[in-house]
Short mmCIF file of C-alpha atoms in Angstrom, two decimals:
data_model
loop_
_atom_site.label_atom_id
_atom_site.label_comp_id
_atom_site.label_asym_id
_atom_site.label_seq_id
_atom_site.Cartn_x
_atom_site.Cartn_y
_atom_site.Cartn_z
CA UNK A 1 -9.35 -40.21 17.22
CA UNK A 2 -9.58 -36.56 17.06
CA UNK A 3 -8.00 -35.53 14.18
CA UNK A 4 -4.70 -33.37 14.27
CA UNK A 5 -5.54 -30.44 11.74
CA UNK A 6 -2.68 -28.89 9.84
CA UNK A 7 -2.23 -25.27 10.44
CA UNK A 8 -2.12 -24.30 6.68
CA UNK A 9 1.42 -21.86 5.59
CA UNK A 10 1.26 -18.45 4.72
CA UNK A 11 4.08 -17.12 2.30
CA UNK A 12 5.56 -13.74 1.93
CA UNK A 13 4.64 -11.98 -1.92
CA UNK A 14 7.52 -10.66 -3.71
CA UNK A 15 7.21 -9.55 -7.25
CA UNK A 16 4.61 -11.46 -8.20
CA UNK A 17 5.51 -15.11 -6.36
CA UNK A 18 5.11 -16.68 -2.76
CA UNK A 19 8.66 -18.00 -1.79
CA UNK A 20 9.26 -18.72 1.71
CA UNK A 21 11.41 -16.17 3.62
CA UNK A 22 15.04 -16.68 2.60
CA UNK A 23 15.95 -17.11 6.54
CA UNK A 24 13.59 -20.45 7.26
CA UNK A 25 12.11 -18.78 10.65
CA UNK A 26 8.65 -19.70 11.28
CA UNK A 27 6.06 -18.11 14.09
CA UNK A 28 2.69 -18.88 14.98
CA UNK A 29 0.28 -16.49 15.85
CA UNK A 30 -2.47 -17.45 18.62
CA UNK A 31 -5.43 -17.08 18.77
CA UNK A 32 -8.29 -15.75 21.64
CA UNK A 33 -7.51 -19.83 23.07
CA UNK A 34 -3.90 -18.94 22.49
CA UNK A 35 -3.49 -22.17 19.62
CA UNK A 36 -1.41 -21.41 17.14
CA UNK A 37 -3.75 -20.62 13.93
CA UNK A 38 -0.93 -20.75 11.43
CA UNK A 39 2.64 -21.37 10.42
CA UNK A 40 3.49 -17.33 9.29
CA UNK A 41 7.47 -16.73 7.81
CA UNK A 42 9.33 -14.38 10.01
CA UNK A 43 10.52 -11.70 7.77
CA UNK A 44 14.34 -11.18 7.16
CA UNK A 45 16.59 -7.68 5.87
CA UNK A 46 17.09 -10.20 2.79
CA UNK A 47 13.38 -10.92 2.01
CA UNK A 48 13.04 -7.16 2.88
CA UNK A 49 15.48 -5.85 0.07
CA UNK A 50 14.29 -8.58 -2.31
CA UNK A 51 11.14 -7.03 -2.05
CA UNK A 52 12.85 -3.50 -2.81
CA UNK A 53 14.26 -4.63 -5.70
CA UNK A 54 11.33 -6.49 -6.98
CA UNK A 55 9.36 -3.12 -6.44
CA UNK A 56 12.08 -0.70 -8.05
CA UNK A 57 12.08 -3.04 -10.88
CA UNK A 58 7.43 -3.32 -11.49
CA UNK A 59 7.70 0.50 -10.98
CA UNK A 60 8.43 1.89 -14.40
CA UNK A 61 5.63 -0.21 -16.32
CA UNK A 62 3.15 0.17 -13.88
CA UNK A 63 3.80 4.55 -13.20
CA UNK A 64 3.46 4.07 -17.74
CA UNK A 65 0.18 2.82 -17.22
CA UNK A 66 -2.73 4.50 -17.70
CA UNK A 67 -4.64 6.22 -15.13
CA UNK A 68 -7.38 4.34 -16.70
CA UNK A 69 -5.55 1.13 -16.51
CA UNK A 70 -4.29 1.43 -13.26
CA UNK A 71 -8.36 2.35 -12.13
CA UNK A 72 -9.49 -0.75 -13.96
CA UNK A 73 -6.90 -3.27 -12.12
CA UNK A 74 -8.13 -2.14 -8.97
CA UNK A 75 -11.83 -2.54 -9.32
CA UNK A 76 -10.40 -5.56 -10.50
CA UNK A 77 -9.14 -5.87 -6.67
CA UNK A 78 -12.10 -4.85 -5.75
CA UNK A 79 -14.75 -8.25 -7.07
CA UNK A 80 -12.03 -10.52 -6.95
CA UNK A 81 -12.40 -9.47 -3.10
CA UNK A 82 -16.87 -9.90 -3.17
CA UNK A 83 -15.93 -13.23 -5.09
CA UNK A 84 -13.05 -14.76 -2.13
CA UNK A 85 -15.42 -12.62 0.88
CA UNK A 86 -15.83 -15.84 2.95
CA UNK A 87 -12.94 -16.44 3.39
CA UNK A 88 -11.50 -12.78 4.13
CA UNK A 89 -13.97 -13.33 7.56
CA UNK A 90 -13.39 -16.17 7.79
CA UNK A 91 -10.06 -16.04 9.18
CA UNK A 92 -10.24 -12.85 11.24
CA UNK A 93 -13.34 -14.21 13.04
CA UNK A 94 -9.79 -16.72 13.16
CA UNK A 95 -8.23 -13.71 15.04
CA UNK A 96 -11.14 -13.17 17.03
CA UNK A 97 -13.47 -10.13 15.45
CA UNK A 98 -17.37 -11.44 15.52
CA UNK A 99 -18.73 -12.02 12.43
CA UNK A 100 -20.74 -9.61 12.08
CA UNK A 101 -17.38 -7.09 12.44
CA UNK A 102 -15.08 -9.74 10.49
CA UNK A 103 -18.40 -8.95 7.47
CA UNK A 104 -18.32 -5.23 7.93
CA UNK A 105 -14.13 -4.55 7.99
CA UNK A 106 -14.66 -7.58 4.42
CA UNK A 107 -16.95 -4.88 3.02
CA UNK A 108 -15.83 -1.33 3.79
CA UNK A 109 -12.14 -3.10 2.01
CA UNK A 110 -14.23 -3.55 -0.80
CA UNK A 111 -16.05 -0.32 -1.52
CA UNK A 112 -12.55 1.10 -0.08
CA UNK A 113 -11.03 -1.00 -3.54
CA UNK A 114 -13.74 1.01 -5.04
CA UNK A 115 -13.14 4.17 -4.19
CA UNK A 116 -10.00 4.41 -5.10
CA UNK A 117 -10.32 3.09 -8.41
CA UNK A 118 -12.41 5.58 -8.92
CA UNK A 119 -9.72 8.40 -8.39
CA UNK A 120 -7.07 6.88 -10.47
CA UNK A 121 -7.95 9.00 -13.63
CA UNK A 122 -8.95 11.62 -11.60
CA UNK A 123 -7.02 13.57 -8.52
CA UNK A 124 -4.80 14.34 -11.43
CA UNK A 125 -7.65 16.94 -12.81
CA UNK A 126 -8.96 17.66 -9.67
CA UNK A 127 -4.29 18.54 -8.04
CA UNK A 128 -3.03 19.95 -11.27
CA UNK A 129 -2.84 23.07 -12.31
CA UNK A 130 -1.84 25.69 -14.66
CA UNK A 131 -0.47 28.74 -12.98
CA UNK A 132 -0.11 32.60 -14.59
CA UNK A 133 2.93 33.36 -15.16
CA UNK A 134 4.01 36.87 -16.95
CA UNK A 135 5.36 36.15 -19.44
CA UNK A 136 4.26 33.80 -23.12
CA UNK A 137 4.38 30.81 -21.80
CA UNK A 138 2.53 27.88 -20.90
CA UNK A 139 3.57 26.73 -17.13
CA UNK A 140 1.99 23.68 -15.50
CA UNK A 141 2.58 21.07 -11.94
CA UNK A 142 1.51 17.76 -12.79
CA UNK A 143 1.75 15.72 -9.75
CA UNK A 144 4.67 12.63 -11.14
CA UNK A 145 3.98 9.09 -7.72
CA UNK A 146 7.54 9.07 -6.04
CA UNK A 147 8.64 5.13 -6.23
CA UNK A 148 8.86 2.53 -3.31
CA UNK A 149 7.12 3.56 -0.77
CA UNK A 150 7.65 1.35 2.07
CA UNK A 151 4.35 0.91 4.26
CA UNK A 152 4.14 -0.87 8.09
CA UNK A 153 0.35 -1.55 8.45
CA UNK A 154 -1.36 -0.69 11.50
CA UNK A 155 -1.78 -3.49 14.02
CA UNK A 156 -5.02 -3.76 14.85
CA UNK A 157 -6.92 -4.65 12.06
CA UNK A 158 -5.80 -8.02 9.94
CA UNK A 159 -7.61 -5.91 6.66
CA UNK A 160 -8.76 -2.97 6.45
CA UNK A 161 -5.26 -1.14 7.18
CA UNK A 162 -3.46 -2.82 5.29
CA UNK A 163 -5.88 -2.10 1.74
CA UNK A 164 -6.35 1.61 2.70
CA UNK A 165 -1.87 2.38 2.55
CA UNK A 166 -1.65 0.21 0.05
CA UNK A 167 -4.76 0.82 -2.52
CA UNK A 168 -3.51 4.73 -2.22
CA UNK A 169 -0.38 4.39 -2.95
CA UNK A 170 -0.75 2.33 -5.71
CA UNK A 171 -3.81 4.12 -6.97
CA UNK A 172 -0.52 7.01 -7.89
CA UNK A 173 1.46 4.72 -9.88
CA UNK A 174 3.65 3.52 -6.65
CA UNK A 175 5.05 0.01 -5.86
CA UNK A 176 5.47 -0.64 -2.52
CA UNK A 177 7.00 -2.97 0.41
CA UNK A 178 4.35 -3.13 2.96
CA UNK A 179 4.46 -5.16 6.34
CA UNK A 180 1.84 -6.75 7.40
CA UNK A 181 0.06 -6.75 11.03
CA UNK A 182 2.72 -9.32 13.39
CA UNK A 183 -0.62 -10.93 15.44
CA UNK A 184 -3.47 -10.63 12.22
CA UNK A 185 -1.33 -11.85 8.96
CA UNK A 186 -4.20 -14.30 8.17
CA UNK A 187 -6.02 -11.85 5.65
CA UNK A 188 -2.79 -9.63 4.03
CA UNK A 189 -1.28 -13.07 2.76
CA UNK A 190 -4.49 -14.14 1.04
CA UNK A 191 -4.91 -10.62 0.00
CA UNK A 192 -1.72 -11.11 -1.51
CA UNK A 193 -3.17 -13.84 -3.14
CA UNK A 194 -5.93 -11.81 -4.60
CA UNK A 195 -2.99 -8.98 -5.99
CA UNK A 196 -2.06 -11.95 -7.66
CA UNK A 197 -5.17 -12.89 -9.90
CA UNK A 198 -6.67 -9.59 -10.62
CA UNK A 199 -3.99 -8.35 -13.20
CA UNK A 200 -1.32 -6.50 -10.75
CA UNK A 201 1.97 -6.24 -12.43
CA UNK A 202 4.31 -8.51 -10.21
CA UNK A 203 6.24 -5.66 -7.83
CA UNK A 204 3.62 -3.51 -7.57
CA UNK A 205 3.06 -4.37 -4.21
CA UNK A 206 5.07 -6.78 -1.95
CA UNK A 207 4.03 -7.85 1.27
CA UNK A 208 5.83 -9.31 3.87
CA UNK A 209 4.93 -11.24 7.83
CA UNK A 210 7.00 -10.87 11.21
CA UNK A 211 7.80 -8.37 13.20
CA UNK A 212 8.39 -4.40 13.87
CA UNK A 213 11.77 -4.88 15.34
CA UNK A 214 13.57 -6.68 12.96
CA UNK A 215 13.13 -4.68 9.58
CA UNK A 216 11.53 -1.19 11.01
CA UNK A 217 14.83 0.08 10.85
CA UNK A 218 15.11 -1.55 6.66
CA UNK A 219 13.06 1.22 6.47
CA UNK A 220 14.66 4.47 6.45
CA UNK A 221 17.54 3.59 5.97
CA UNK A 222 17.96 1.72 2.40
CA UNK A 223 18.09 3.92 0.46
CA UNK A 224 15.95 2.98 -2.86
CA UNK A 225 13.24 3.83 -0.75
CA UNK A 226 12.14 6.63 -1.60
CA UNK A 227 8.52 7.50 1.16
CA UNK A 228 6.98 5.46 4.12
CA UNK A 229 4.15 5.25 5.64
CA UNK A 230 4.28 4.64 8.69
CA UNK A 231 0.70 3.38 10.32
CA UNK A 232 1.50 0.69 13.35
CA UNK A 233 1.10 2.47 16.71
CA UNK A 234 4.50 2.55 17.97
CA UNK A 235 5.72 5.89 18.38
CA UNK A 236 8.81 5.02 19.04
CA UNK A 237 8.97 3.60 16.40
CA UNK A 238 7.47 5.75 14.59
CA UNK A 239 10.31 8.40 15.95
CA UNK A 240 13.01 5.86 14.94
CA UNK A 241 11.68 6.41 10.56
CA UNK A 242 11.68 10.18 11.34
CA UNK A 243 15.08 10.13 12.87
CA UNK A 244 16.51 7.71 10.32
CA UNK A 245 15.25 9.63 7.21
CA UNK A 246 17.40 12.27 8.34
CA UNK A 247 20.18 10.82 6.45
CA UNK A 248 18.70 10.20 3.09
CA UNK A 249 15.93 12.82 2.99
CA UNK A 250 12.37 10.44 3.12
CA UNK A 251 9.78 11.51 2.74
CA UNK A 252 8.16 10.16 5.92
CA UNK A 253 4.08 10.04 6.94
CA UNK A 254 3.12 8.53 10.34
CA UNK A 255 -0.94 7.61 10.03
CA UNK A 256 -2.44 7.51 14.24
CA UNK A 257 -6.43 6.91 12.53
CA UNK A 258 -6.57 2.84 12.04
CA UNK A 259 -9.28 3.03 9.29
CA UNK A 260 -11.87 1.33 9.92
CA UNK A 261 -14.36 4.33 9.81
CA UNK A 262 -15.95 5.83 5.89
CA UNK A 263 -14.33 8.46 6.55
CA UNK A 264 -10.75 6.97 6.59
CA UNK A 265 -10.58 7.55 2.40
CA UNK A 266 -9.07 10.52 1.33
CA UNK A 267 -8.19 11.51 -2.07
CA UNK A 268 -5.16 12.55 -0.10
CA UNK A 269 -3.57 9.96 0.51
CA UNK A 270 -2.93 9.72 -3.03
CA UNK A 271 -1.34 12.98 -3.43
CA UNK A 272 0.64 12.12 -0.39
CA UNK A 273 3.19 10.37 -2.44
CA UNK A 274 3.05 12.10 -5.06
CA UNK A 275 6.11 14.67 -6.55
CA UNK A 276 4.91 18.12 -7.72
CA UNK A 277 6.51 18.43 -10.70
CA UNK A 278 6.23 22.04 -13.01
CA UNK A 279 7.10 22.53 -16.44
CA UNK A 280 7.46 25.63 -18.96
CA UNK A 281 6.28 26.10 -22.07
CA UNK A 282 6.60 29.12 -25.04
CA UNK A 283 3.84 30.35 -26.16
CA UNK A 284 2.64 32.72 -28.90
CA UNK A 285 1.50 35.90 -26.81
CA UNK A 286 -1.83 36.45 -29.23
CA UNK A 287 -2.65 39.30 -27.64
CA UNK A 288 0.24 41.50 -29.19
CA UNK A 289 1.15 44.31 -27.17
CA UNK A 290 -2.16 46.48 -26.80
CA UNK A 291 -5.54 45.96 -28.99
CA UNK A 292 -7.79 49.37 -29.94
CA UNK A 293 -10.99 49.10 -31.46
#
């Protein structure tokens, strides 16, 4: 007698918790043979609004952490990923990847966590400046996080694109709401389980599953989202976000790469989501007028 496998229900990740979608709707992504892989929440606009509230609440405490502490937490994420590598490889294989490619993708995701962990306490030194002025002042330009960032992850891969769009956002002290790949969503929620056990403040990363078609408008229209990173690969949706953001002056970043190459990592993905703040500080003019000997 054959046994009927019980499909796992993958919940969404909001505020450090794993609620079911408030809409009560689900969908089943299929494998290459057309068989259902799992029950995935079909997130609603209400889920998105709840995620924004959670992200805004978490932003203050996360942005106020020391850069070194944020780096420690991102490194902890890499440790947790390493420990669950087998599970991620298995899920990628279920979604159509070969075992060799799946292992490569997971290891690249782990290495990328380490890469951005290292940048947490260095990007300020590299990209901030002391500016020359013609008065008795120090003039500093420093980077500050934008706030709440909406992310639509690449649709072409299940893990590396998600990780590569989240990490630079939170490395810079922002909080985010992420829409995972619609057809390859399994690793996204498993990655949320990693985040929930890695000392990351609840609400800093919120992960939804569902369709771009239903939620894309929320990303550009919600007034408490400060910026949007779009990597979904749909030119029509990218244009809709860029056009819709005109009314509320959001920063929009459209990334067309799928992040599967080792070169798809750089500190500019961190600085994209930073505001430049300039501060003047008066000082004594030690040189006086002219110096003579």
